[in-house]
Coordinates of C-alpha atoms in Angstrom, one line a residue:
X5 CA 0.1 0.0 0.0
X6 CA 0.8 3.7 -0.3
X7 CA 1.1 7.1 1.4
X8 CA 0.6 10.3 0.4
X9 CA 1.6 13.7 1.6
X10 CA -0.8 16.5 0.0
X11 CA 0.8 19.7 -0.6
X12 CA 0.7 21.8 2.7
X13 CA -0.6 25.4 2.9
X14 CA 1.3 27.6 4.8
X15 CA -0.4 30.6 5.9
X16 CA 2.0 33.7 6.1
X17 CA 2.1 37.4 5.3
X18 CA -0.9 38.7 8.1
X19 CA -4.6 37.6 6.7
X20 CA -4.2 36.6 3.4
X21 CA -4.5 32.7 2.9
X22 CA -4.1 30.8 0.3
X23 CA -6.4 28.8 -2.1
X24 CA -9.2 30.3 -0.4
X25 CA -8.5 29.1 3.4
X26 CA -8.9 30.9 6.6
X27 CA -7.1 32.6 8.9
X28 CA -7.0 31.2 12.2
X29 CA -5.8 32.6 15.8
X30 CA -2.8 30.4 17.0
X31 CA -1.7 27.0 15.5
X32 CA -4.0 24.8 13.3
X33 CA -3.9 21.8 11.2
X34 CA -4.3 23.0 7.8
X35 CA -3.7 20.9 4.4
X36 CA -6.1 21.0 1.3
X37 CA -9.7 21.6 2.2
X38 CA -9.0 21.3 6.0
X39 CA -8.4 24.3 8.6
X40 CA -9.0 23.1 11.9
X41 CA -7.6 24.7 15.1
X42 CA -5.9 22.7 17.6
X43 CA -8.4 24.0 20.5
X44 CA -11.3 22.0 18.2
X45 CA -9.4 18.7 18.6
X46 CA -9.9 16.4 22.0
X47 CA -7.7 13.2 21.5
X48 CA -7.7 10.4 23.9
X49 CA -4.7 10.8 25.9
X50 CA -2.1 7.7 25.1
X51 CA 1.4 8.4 25.0
X52 CA 4.5 7.2 24.0
X53 CA 7.1 9.0 25.9
X54 CA 10.9 9.1 24.5
X55 CA 14.2 10.1 25.5
X56 CA 16.2 11.9 23.0
X57 CA 20.1 10.7 22.8
X58 CA 21.2 12.9 20.2
X59 CA 24.0 15.6 21.1
X60 CA 21.7 18.2 20.0
X61 CA 18.5 16.9 21.1
X62 CA 16.2 19.6 19.9
X63 CA 17.5 19.6 16.9
X64 CA 17.0 16.1 16.3
X65 CA 13.5 16.8 17.6
X66 CA 12.8 19.0 14.9
X67 CA 13.5 16.2 12.6
X68 CA 10.7 14.0 14.3
X69 CA 8.0 15.2 11.7
X70 CA 9.9 13.4 8.9
X71 CA 10.9 10.4 10.9
X72 CA 6.8 10.0 11.6
X73 CA 5.9 10.9 7.8
X74 CA 8.2 8.1 6.9
X75 CA 6.7 5.5 9.5
X76 CA 3.1 6.4 8.1
X77 CA 4.3 5.7 4.4
X78 CA 5.9 2.5 5.6
X79 CA 2.4 0.9 7.1
X80 CA 1.3 -2.2 5.2
X81 CA -2.6 -2.9 4.6
X82 CA -3.9 0.2 3.9
X83 CA -3.9 3.5 2.1
X84 CA -3.0 6.4 3.4
X85 CA -3.2 10.2 2.5
X86 CA -1.3 12.8 5.1
X87 CA -4.3 15.7 4.8
X88 CA -3.0 18.4 7.2
X89 CA 0.0 19.6 9.6
X90 CA 0.5 22.0 12.1
X91 CA 1.2 25.6 11.2
X92 CA 1.3 28.8 12.5
X93 CA -0.6 31.7 11.7
X94 CA 1.4 34.8 11.1
X95 CA 3.5 36.4 14.7
X96 CA 0.4 39.1 15.0
X97 CA -2.3 36.7 15.5
X98 CA -3.2 36.1 19.8
X99 CA -1.3 33.8 21.4
X100 CA -3.1 30.3 22.6
X101 CA -4.2 29.9 26.2
X102 CA -1.6 31.2 28.4
X103 CA 0.2 29.5 31.3
X104 CA 2.8 26.3 30.9
X105 CA 0.3 23.6 30.8
X106 CA -1.5 25.3 28.2
X107 CA 1.1 26.5 26.0
X108 CA 1.0 25.2 22.5
X109 CA 4.6 26.3 21.6
X110 CA 6.2 22.7 21.2
X111 CA 3.1 21.1 19.8
X112 CA 2.9 19.3 16.2
X113 CA 0.4 17.2 14.7
X114 CA -0.3 15.4 11.5
X115 CA -3.7 14.0 10.5
X116 CA -4.3 11.7 7.7
X117 CA -6.7 9.3 6.3
X118 CA -6.6 5.5 6.3
X119 CA -8.5 3.5 3.6
X120 CA -9.0 -0.5 3.8
X121 CA -10.6 -3.1 2.8
X122 CA -12.8 -4.1 5.9
X123 CA -11.4 -7.1 7.8
X124 CA -15.0 -8.9 7.4
X125 CA -15.1 -8.8 3.5
X126 CA -12.7 -9.7 1.2
X127 CA -12.5 -8.5 -2.8
X128 CA -15.6 -7.0 -2.1
X129 CA -15.1 -3.3 -3.4
X130 CA -15.8 -2.0 0.2
X131 CA -13.5 0.7 1.7
X132 CA -13.3 1.5 5.1
X133 CA -12.2 5.3 5.6
X134 CA -10.4 6.0 9.0
X135 CA -8.9 9.5 9.9
X136 CA -6.0 9.0 12.4
X137 CA -4.1 11.4 14.3
X138 CA -0.6 12.0 15.9
X139 CA 0.4 14.7 18.0
X140 CA 3.6 15.2 19.8
X141 CA 5.6 18.2 21.6
X142 CA 8.8 18.1 23.8
X143 CA 10.0 19.1 27.1
X144 CA 13.7 19.5 27.6
X145 CA 15.2 16.1 25.9
X146 CA 11.9 14.4 26.4
X147 CA 9.4 14.0 23.7
X148 CA 5.8 12.6 24.3
X149 CA 4.0 11.3 21.1
X150 CA 0.1 10.1 20.7
X151 CA -0.4 7.9 17.9
X152 CA -3.6 6.4 16.4
X153 CA -3.8 2.7 15.4
X154 CA -1.2 1.3 13.2
X155 CA 1.6 4.1 13.8
X156 CA 1.9 3.0 17.5
X157 CA 3.2 0.0 16.9
X158 CA 5.0 1.4 13.8
X159 CA 6.5 3.3 16.1
X160 CA 7.5 0.8 18.9
X161 CA 9.3 -1.4 16.1
X162 CA 11.1 1.6 14.7
X163 CA 12.8 1.6 18.4
X164 CA 14.3 -1.6 17.9
X165 CA 15.3 -1.9 14.4
X166 CA 18.9 -1.5 13.2
X167 CA 20.4 1.3 12.9
X168 CA 18.6 2.3 16.3
X169 CA 17.2 5.8 16.1
X170 CA 18.4 8.6 18.5
X171 CA 15.6 7.8 20.7
X172 CA 15.0 5.2 23.6
X173 CA 12.4 4.1 25.8
X174 CA 12.5 5.3 29.5
X175 CA 13.9 2.4 31.8
X176 CA 10.6 0.6 32.8
X177 CA 12.1 0.1 36.3
X178 CA 12.1 3.7 36.6
X179 CA 8.5 4.4 35.4
X180 CA 7.7 1.5 37.5
X181 CA 9.0 2.8 40.6
X182 CA 7.3 6.3 39.9
X183 CA 3.8 5.2 38.9
X184 CA 3.0 2.2 40.9
X185 CA 4.1 4.1 44.2
X186 CA 0.7 5.7 44.0
X187 CA -2.6 3.8 44.8
X188 CA -2.6 1.0 42.0
X189 CA -5.9 0.1 40.6
X190 CA -5.6 -2.5 38.1
X191 CA -2.6 -4.7 37.6
X192 CA -2.0 -7.1 34.0
X193 CA 0.6 -9.6 35.1
X194 CA 2.1 -12.5 33.0
X195 CA 3.5 -15.6 34.1
X196 CA 7.0 -16.2 33.7
X197 CA 7.3 -19.4 35.9
X198 CA 7.2 -23.0 34.1
X199 CA 4.1 -23.7 32.5
X200 CA 1.5 -26.1 34.7
X201 CA -1.9 -26.8 34.9
X202 CA -2.0 -25.5 38.7
X203 CA -0.8 -22.2 38.1
X204 CA -2.2 -19.5 35.4
X205 CA -0.4 -17.8 32.8
X206 CA -1.8 -14.4 33.0
X207 CA -3.7 -13.0 35.5
X208 CA -5.7 -9.4 35.5
X209 CA -6.1 -8.0 38.9
X210 CA -8.5 -4.6 40.0
X211 CA -8.9 -3.3 43.6
X212 CA -9.0 -0.2 45.5
X213 CA -5.0 -0.6 46.0
X214 CA -3.1 -3.6 44.9
X215 CA 0.0 -3.5 46.6
X216 CA -1.8 -4.9 49.5
X217 CA -3.3 -8.0 47.8
X218 CA -0.2 -9.2 46.1
X219 CA 1.2 -12.4 48.0
X220 CA 5.0 -12.7 47.5
X221 CA 4.5 -16.8 47.0
X222 CA 2.4 -17.1 44.4
X223 CA 2.9 -13.7 42.7
X224 CA 6.6 -13.7 42.5
X225 CA 6.3 -15.7 39.4
X226 CA 4.3 -13.5 37.6
X227 CA 5.9 -10.1 35.5
X228 CA 4.1 -6.8 35.3
X229 CA 2.9 -6.4 31.9
X230 CA 1.1 -3.0 32.4
X231 CA -1.2 -1.5 35.2
X232 CA -3.1 1.7 36.4
X233 CA -2.5 3.4 39.8
X234 CA -4.0 7.3 41.1
X235 CA -1.8 10.0 41.9
X236 CA -1.2 13.9 41.4
X237 CA 0.7 14.6 38.1
X238 CA 1.1 18.1 39.8
X239 CA 2.8 18.0 42.8
X240 CA 1.9 21.3 44.4
X241 CA -1.8 20.4 44.0
X242 CA -1.9 16.9 45.7
X243 CA -5.5 16.6 45.8
X244 CA -5.7 16.9 41.7
X245 CA -5.5 12.9 41.1
X246 CA -5.5 11.2 37.7
X247 CA -6.0 7.4 37.1
X248 CA -2.8 6.8 35.1
X249 CA -2.2 3.7 33.0
X250 CA 1.3 2.8 32.0
X251 CA 3.1 -0.1 30.3
X252 CA 6.6 0.4 31.3
X253 CA 8.4 -2.0 28.6
X254 CA 6.8 0.2 25.8
X255 CA 7.0 3.4 27.8
X256 CA 3.5 4.0 26.8
X257 CA 1.0 6.0 29.1
X258 CA -2.9 6.2 28.7
X259 CA -5.2 8.5 30.8
X260 CA -8.8 9.2 29.6
X261 CA -10.4 11.3 26.6
X262 CA -9.7 14.8 26.5
X263 CA -12.3 17.3 27.3
X264 CA -10.7 19.6 25.2
X265 CA -7.0 20.0 23.6
X266 CA -6.1 22.4 26.7
X267 CA -6.6 19.3 29.0
X268 CA -5.0 17.0 26.7
X269 CA -1.8 19.4 26.6
X270 CA -1.8 19.4 30.7
X271 CA -2.0 16.1 31.1
X272 CA 0.5 15.2 28.6
X273 CA 2.4 18.1 30.0
X274 CA 2.2 16.7 33.2
X275 CA 3.4 12.8 32.1
X276 CA 6.5 14.9 30.8
X277 CA 7.7 16.7 33.6
X278 CA 6.9 13.5 35.7
X279 CA 9.2 11.7 33.6
X280 CA 12.0 14.0 33.4
X281 CA 12.2 14.3 36.8
X282 CA 12.2 10.5 37.7
X283 CA 15.1 10.0 34.9
X284 CA 17.0 12.8 36.8
X285 CA 16.3 11.0 40.2
X286 CA 17.2 7.6 38.9
X287 CA 15.6 4.1 39.9
X288 CA 14.1 4.2 43.4
X289 CA 13.4 0.4 43.6
X290 CA 10.4 -1.3 42.8
X291 CA 6.8 -0.3 44.5
X292 CA 5.7 -4.1 43.9
X293 CA 8.5 -6.1 44.8
X294 CA 7.0 -9.4 45.1
X295 CA 6.4 -9.6 41.5
X296 CA 9.2 -11.5 39.6
X297 CA 12.5 -9.2 38.7
X298 CA 14.4 -8.7 35.7
X299 CA 17.4 -10.5 34.9
X300 CA 20.7 -8.7 33.3
X301 CA 22.0 -11.0 30.9
X302 CA 20.9 -14.5 29.2
X303 CA 23.3 -16.5 31.1
X304 CA 21.9 -20.1 31.4
X305 CA 18.7 -19.6 29.4
X306 CA 18.6 -22.7 27.5
X307 CA 16.3 -25.4 26.2
X308 CA 13.2 -23.3 24.9
X309 CA 10.2 -25.4 24.8
X310 CA 7.2 -23.1 24.2
X311 CA 5.9 -20.2 23.1
X312 CA 2.7 -18.8 24.3
X313 CA 0.7 -15.5 23.0
X314 CA -1.5 -13.3 24.7
X315 CA -5.1 -13.5 23.4
X316 CA -7.2 -10.3 21.8
X317 CA -9.1 -10.5 25.5
X318 CA -5.9 -10.0 27.4
X319 CA -4.5 -7.1 25.4
X320 CA -8.1 -5.4 25.1
X321 CA -7.6 -4.0 28.8
X322 CA -6.4 -0.5 27.8
X323 CA -2.7 -0.7 27.8
X324 CA -3.0 0.8 23.9
X325 CA -3.7 -2.3 22.4
X326 CA -4.0 -1.6 18.4
X327 CA -6.3 -3.3 16.1
X328 CA -3.3 -4.8 14.5
X329 CA -2.0 -6.2 17.8
X330 CA -5.5 -7.7 18.6
X331 CA -5.3 -9.2 14.7
X332 CA -2.1 -10.6 15.3
X333 CA -3.2 -12.2 18.9
X334 CA -6.3 -13.8 17.1
X335 CA -4.1 -15.4 14.3
X336 CA -1.4 -16.8 16.9
X337 CA -4.3 -18.4 19.2
X338 CA -5.4 -20.3 15.9
X339 CA -1.4 -21.0 14.8
X340 CA 0.5 -24.1 15.9
X341 CA 3.5 -23.2 17.2
X342 CA 5.7 -26.2 18.2
X343 CA 9.2 -24.8 19.8
X344 CA 12.1 -26.4 20.3
X345 CA 15.8 -25.6 21.0
X346 CA 18.1 -24.3 18.0
X347 CA 21.1 -25.9 19.5
X348 CA 22.9 -26.7 23.0
X349 CA 23.6 -23.6 25.5
X350 CA 21.7 -21.3 23.8
X351 CA 18.3 -18.9 23.9
X352 CA 17.7 -19.2 20.4
X353 CA 14.9 -21.8 19.3
X354 CA 13.0 -22.8 16.3
X355 CA 9.3 -23.0 15.9
X356 CA 7.3 -25.4 13.5
X357 CA 4.7 -23.5 12.1
X358 CA 1.2 -24.4 11.2
X359 CA -2.2 -23.1 10.4
X360 CA -5.8 -25.5 9.8
X361 CA -3.6 -28.4 11.0
X362 CA -1.3 -28.3 8.2
X363 CA 2.6 -27.6 9.3
X364 CA 4.1 -25.0 6.4
X365 CA 7.6 -24.6 7.6
X366 CA 10.1 -23.5 10.2
X367 CA 10.8 -20.3 11.6
X368 CA 13.9 -19.5 13.7
X369 CA 14.0 -16.8 16.6
X370 CA 17.7 -15.1 17.7
X371 CA 17.8 -13.7 20.6
X372 CA 19.8 -11.0 22.2
X373 CA 19.8 -8.4 24.8
X374 CA 21.4 -5.2 23.1
X375 CA 21.3 -2.1 25.3
X376 CA 19.7 -4.0 28.0
X377 CA 16.7 -4.2 25.9
X378 CA 15.9 -7.8 24.7
X379 CA 15.5 -8.5 20.8
X380 CA 13.4 -11.5 19.9
X381 CA 14.1 -11.6 15.8
X382 CA 12.2 -14.0 13.8
X383 CA 13.2 -15.1 10.7
X384 CA 12.8 -18.3 7.8
X385 CA 14.5 -21.5 8.8
X386 CA 15.3 -22.7 5.6
X387 CA 12.7 -22.9 2.5
X388 CA 8.9 -23.4 3.7
X389 CA 6.8 -26.2 2.1
X390 CA 4.0 -23.8 2.2
X391 CA 4.8 -19.9 2.5
X392 CA 1.4 -18.7 2.4
X393 CA 0.8 -20.4 6.1
X394 CA 4.0 -19.3 7.3
X395 CA 4.4 -15.9 6.2
X396 CA 1.3 -14.5 8.1
X397 CA 2.6 -16.5 11.4
X398 CA 6.1 -14.6 10.8
X399 CA 4.2 -11.0 10.5
X400 CA 2.1 -11.6 13.5
X401 CA 5.2 -12.8 15.5
X402 CA 7.0 -9.1 14.7
X403 CA 4.0 -8.2 17.7
X404 CA 6.6 -9.3 20.1
X405 CA 4.8 -7.4 23.1
X406 CA 2.2 -10.5 22.9
X407 CA 4.8 -13.2 23.5
X408 CA 6.5 -15.1 26.3
X409 CA 8.9 -17.7 25.8
X410 CA 9.6 -20.5 28.3
X411 CA 12.8 -22.4 29.0
X412 CA 13.5 -25.9 30.6
X413 CA 16.2 -24.1 32.5
X414 CA 13.2 -22.3 34.5
X415 CA 13.5 -19.1 32.7
X416 CA 10.9 -17.4 30.7
X417 CA 11.4 -14.4 28.2
X418 CA 8.8 -11.5 27.3
X419 CA 9.5 -8.7 25.0
X420 CA 11.2 -6.5 26.9
X421 CA 13.1 -8.7 29.7
X422 CA 14.7 -11.6 30.7
X423 CA 12.8 -13.4 33.8
X424 CA 13.7 -16.1 36.1
X425 CA 10.9 -18.0 38.3
X426 CA 13.1 -18.1 41.4
X427 CA 11.1 -17.8 44.3
X428 CA 11.7 -14.2 45.9
X429 CA 13.0 -13.6 49.2
X430 CA 10.1 -11.8 51.0
X431 CA 9.4 -10.6 54.3
X432 CA 6.0 -11.3 55.9
X433 CA 5.0 -7.5 55.8
X434 CA 2.6 -7.6 58.7
X435 CA 4.9 -8.0 61.8
X436 CA 3.7 -5.8 64.8
X437 CA 6.1 -5.2 67.6
X438 CA 4.4 -5.2 71.0
X439 CA 5.3 -4.1 74.3
X440 CA 4.7 -7.3 76.6
X441 CA 6.0 -5.2 80.0
X442 CA 5.3 -7.3 83.3
X443 CA 3.4 -10.4 81.7
X444 CA 5.2 -13.3 81.6
X445 CA 5.6 -14.4 77.6
X446 CA 6.2 -18.1 78.8
X447 CA 2.9 -18.7 80.2
X448 CA 0.0 -18.7 77.8
X449 CA -3.1 -19.6 80.1
X450 CA -3.6 -18.7 83.9
X451 CA -4.2 -21.1 86.4
X452 CA -4.3 -24.8 85.8
X453 CA -5.0 -23.8 82.2
X454 CA -8.3 -25.8 82.5
X455 CA -11.5 -23.7 80.8
X456 CA -12.8 -22.9 83.9
X457 CA -9.8 -21.5 85.8
X458 CA -8.8 -19.8 82.1
X459 CA -12.2 -17.9 81.9
X460 CA -12.5 -17.1 85.5
X461 CA -8.9 -16.1 85.8
X462 CA -8.2 -14.2 82.6
X463 CA -7.7 -10.6 83.4
X464 CA -7.6 -10.9 87.2
X465 CA -5.5 -8.3 89.3
X466 CA -1.5 -9.5 89.4
X467 CA -2.3 -12.5 86.7
X468 CA 0.6 -12.4 84.2
X469 CA -0.3 -14.6 81.4
X470 CA -0.3 -13.8 78.0
X471 CA -4.1 -14.3 78.2
X472 CA -4.3 -11.4 81.1
X473 CA -2.1 -9.5 78.7
X474 CA -4.7 -9.8 75.8
X475 CA -7.6 -8.8 78.0
X476 CA -5.6 -5.6 79.2
X477 CA -4.6 -5.0 75.1
X478 CA -8.0 -5.3 73.6
X479 CA -9.7 -3.2 76.3
X480 CA -12.0 -1.2 73.7
X481 CA -15.0 -2.8 72.2
X482 CA -16.2 -6.0 72.7
X483 CA -14.0 -8.8 73.8
X484 CA -14.7 -12.5 74.6
X485 CA -12.6 -15.4 75.5
X486 CA -13.4 -19.0 73.9
X487 CA -10.6 -21.2 74.8
X488 CA -11.6 -24.9 75.0
X489 CA -12.0 -27.8 72.7
X490 CA -13.6 -26.7 69.2
X491 CA -12.6 -23.0 69.7
X492 CA -13.3 -20.5 67.1
X493 CA -9.9 -18.4 68.7
X494 CA -8.6 -17.8 72.1
X495 CA -10.3 -14.7 72.0
X496 CA -12.7 -12.6 69.6
X497 CA -12.5 -8.8 69.6
X498 CA -15.1 -6.6 67.9
X499 CA -14.1 -3.0 68.1
X500 CA -16.2 0.1 68.0
X501 CA -15.2 0.8 64.5
X502 CA -16.6 -3.1 63.8
X503 CA -13.0 -4.5 63.2
X504 CA -13.2 -7.8 63.7
X505 CA -10.0 -9.9 65.2
X506 CA -9.8 -13.6 65.7
X507 CA -7.1 -13.5 68.1
X508 CA -4.5 -16.8 68.9
X509 CA -1.9 -17.0 71.1
X510 CA 0.8 -19.1 71.5
X511 CA 3.7 -18.4 74.3
X512 CA 7.6 -18.3 74.0
X513 CA 9.6 -21.3 74.6
X514 CA 12.1 -18.9 76.8
X515 CA 12.0 -15.8 78.3
X516 CA 15.7 -14.7 77.6
X517 CA 16.2 -11.7 75.6
X518 CA 18.6 -13.5 73.6
X519 CA 16.1 -16.0 72.1
X520 CA 16.7 -17.0 68.5
X521 CA 14.1 -17.1 65.4
X522 CA 12.5 -20.5 65.9
X523 CA 10.2 -21.6 63.1
X524 CA 8.4 -24.5 64.9
X525 CA 7.0 -22.3 67.6
X526 CA 4.7 -21.1 64.9
X527 CA 3.4 -24.2 62.9
X528 CA 0.7 -25.4 65.4
X529 CA -0.5 -21.4 66.3
X530 CA -0.7 -20.7 62.2
X531 CA -2.1 -23.9 60.9
X532 CA -5.1 -23.3 63.7
X533 CA -5.1 -19.8 62.7
X534 CA -5.7 -20.6 58.6
X535 CA -8.3 -23.7 59.7
X536 CA -10.4 -21.1 61.5
X537 CA -10.5 -18.7 59.2
X538 CA -14.1 -20.0 58.4
X539 CA -15.4 -18.1 61.4
X540 CA -14.2 -14.7 59.7
X541 CA -18.0 -15.3 58.3
X542 CA -20.1 -13.6 61.1
X543 CA -23.1 -15.8 60.5
X544 CA -20.7 -19.0 61.2
X545 CA -19.1 -17.0 64.1
X546 CA -22.5 -16.0 65.6
X547 CA -23.3 -19.5 65.8
X548 CA -20.3 -21.0 67.3
X549 CA -20.1 -18.4 69.9
X550 CA -23.6 -18.9 70.5
X551 CA -23.0 -22.5 71.6
X552 CA -20.7 -21.3 74.5
X553 CA -18.8 -24.2 75.7
X554 CA -18.2 -22.7 78.9
X555 CA -21.5 -21.8 81.2
X556 CA -19.8 -18.3 81.9
X557 CA -17.4 -17.5 79.2
X558 CA -15.1 -14.9 80.2
X559 CA -16.4 -11.5 78.3
X560 CA -15.7 -8.1 78.6
X561 CA -16.7 -4.3 77.2
X562 CA -14.6 -1.7 77.1
X563 CA -12.0 -3.6 79.4
X564 CA -15.4 -4.1 81.8
X565 CA -16.3 -8.1 82.6
X566 CA -19.9 -8.8 81.4
X567 CA -22.1 -11.5 81.9
X568 CA -22.6 -13.1 78.6
X569 CA -22.3 -12.6 75.0
X570 CA -25.4 -11.5 74.1
X571 CA -24.3 -7.6 73.7
X572 CA -21.8 -8.8 71.3
X573 CA -24.0 -11.4 69.5
X574 CA -26.5 -8.9 68.4
X575 CA -23.8 -6.5 67.2
X576 CA -22.3 -9.0 65.5
X577 CA -25.9 -9.6 63.5
X578 CA -26.2 -6.3 62.3
X579 CA -22.8 -5.2 61.5
X580 CA -21.5 -4.0 58.1
X581 CA -20.6 -6.3 55.3
X582 CA -17.6 -3.8 54.8
X583 CA -16.1 -4.1 58.3
X584 CA -12.4 -5.1 58.3
X585 CA -11.7 -8.5 59.3
X586 CA -8.4 -9.7 60.5
X587 CA -6.8 -12.9 62.4
X588 CA -3.8 -12.2 65.0
X589 CA -1.2 -14.5 66.2
X590 CA 0.4 -13.4 69.2
X591 CA 3.8 -15.1 69.5
X592 CA 6.3 -13.3 71.6
X593 CA 9.0 -15.8 71.1
X594 CA 10.3 -13.7 67.9
X595 CA 12.1 -10.1 69.3
X596 CA 12.3 -7.5 66.9
X597 CA 16.0 -6.9 66.8
X598 CA 16.7 -10.8 66.5
X599 CA 14.1 -10.6 63.3
X600 CA 16.0 -7.9 61.8
X601 CA 19.5 -8.9 62.6
X602 CA 18.5 -12.4 61.2
X603 CA 17.3 -10.9 58.2
X604 CA 20.3 -8.6 57.5
X605 CA 22.4 -11.7 57.6
X606 CA 19.7 -13.8 55.1
X607 CA 19.8 -16.7 57.9
X608 CA 17.9 -19.5 56.4
X609 CA 15.2 -20.1 59.8
X610 CA 14.0 -16.5 59.2
X611 CA 13.4 -16.9 55.6
X612 CA 11.5 -20.2 56.3
X613 CA 9.4 -18.5 59.1
X614 CA 8.2 -15.8 56.7
X615 CA 7.6 -18.3 54.0
X616 CA 5.2 -20.1 56.5
X617 CA 3.7 -17.0 57.1
X618 CA 3.6 -15.7 53.8
X619 CA 1.7 -18.7 52.9
X620 CA -0.8 -18.1 55.8
X621 CA -1.5 -14.7 54.7
X622 CA -2.4 -16.0 51.2
X623 CA -5.1 -18.1 52.1
X624 CA -6.4 -15.7 54.7
X625 CA -6.4 -12.8 52.3
X626 CA -8.1 -14.7 49.8
X627 CA -11.4 -14.7 52.3
X628 CA -11.0 -10.9 52.2
X629 CA -9.1 -10.9 55.8
X630 CA -5.6 -9.8 56.8
X631 CA -3.2 -11.7 59.0
X632 CA -0.8 -10.1 61.8
X633 CA 1.8 -11.4 63.5
X634 CA 2.4 -9.9 66.8
X635 CA 6.0 -10.4 68.4
X636 CA 8.0 -8.7 71.2
X637 CA 9.2 -5.1 70.9
X638 CA 12.4 -6.2 73.0

């Protein structure tokens, strides 16, 4: 197909337009038969942000128009005609809206028409006509490009095509640290673990703040594809927050349909300045540390055995997916892709390609990592027996952002990085350190430990067991002890803000200030806490507490003993389904200083303990609650 640049109309010399055009104040899109002020545009805010690496970035950015026109001309599958470009009326025209956010001084734009046969018809003579827009402008050495349709994909491929242009994407770790430090609302994740029937290949998560929804065990083999977070673009206006999507590997952002062009420039300018500041600061560490991390090289990556392409449904989640990318995903879903290594000790691989149940030939993928950017280069391996089968698959594989390649060595490759599915070293996030003061951390229950003694003596004057510590600590709201055979928990606490807590207590094996981390002190009590998570359901809890195993269960309201649980049961019956719920394991055997020292030295006992706790937390967060573990402050 072809692209045509029509003769441009440049408006110069005061109020005398050429070819009967109209004079506009400020900057306009103009061409043969088209004269459109930028103020009339309301494009969707979707941007690819790039850093110019030229010695003279402004001079190179000034040549970007020609680069984009070449990309428009290079596209396949449609006739494309450039119909208008940005122009400026003479200097006497009134300026565009004032202010740094609304200035159009650096704004450039091209409008073009795409004519193509509809995908649902062949040789029909029908023609789809689409008007497309590309807008770009710069800040310092950074440039933001808003491109429609195929041009967004063409721009990504241009960045990786040798000879490499004097532009590069922003490093993914910089964008992740900047964007996902806000309240994360959506995540698109891709599994980089060996494929198994018991594990998902991809995940999509949505919630109020997904930092707390991730699990270091079950999510550590998933890589971040894209996400959306809410934060303020302008730090001087922290309450003016926007929900901003980001695909870090593609250096792409998206927000929303702009109300007018001034809003588009304001939002895009805010993203440009944010990126410039983040690059100046450098990487700050991932705010999503439990996801898989990138590896710096291809060392040990060998024996490819599978290639998975994202489905068209998976890439429709707002991450800037184009019709061409969706079409490629649809074709790859239907294709047969039989992967085998290209040789020993290499990341390269071969693919026997088929469509419609017939193998048409073999492709080879050469894997390299130039400039820390993974490159998957596909080409023919020998002569295909059926080129008509292999060629469309080869073209679809050019959309490498759709692909994940799996290796027997335990690695995985995506379009942007090398990943390992090694279990991350992840500290349990919900340790709370408490002061146990005059209480004896080695004594769990008062008296003989029998239920009658426990209920009668807990909280009595001078009693120093951990049960009495709990009675003193949970002194606001309703509290009841449920110690005994078949218990719900050692204590059930319902605070005035409706937070429901099931409290499980285990004594330390020693009162020494030098006691070490010991996993076995947690195994039984954590297992019991997970087993009894069903009582977080208020109906189950009310039913169990209503059948008290002791004739006089210990109960308190705001620290004062009460006769029974009747008021607490009444409150459980009407509490909001939105109320917070948590399970608390009280185990003072672990001291804060010993825990921190063990992590600093990477001691295996503390890693095993936190693995146990993280696994339990995954089960408990799965039913909408939180797990906390309370250790000794000193």
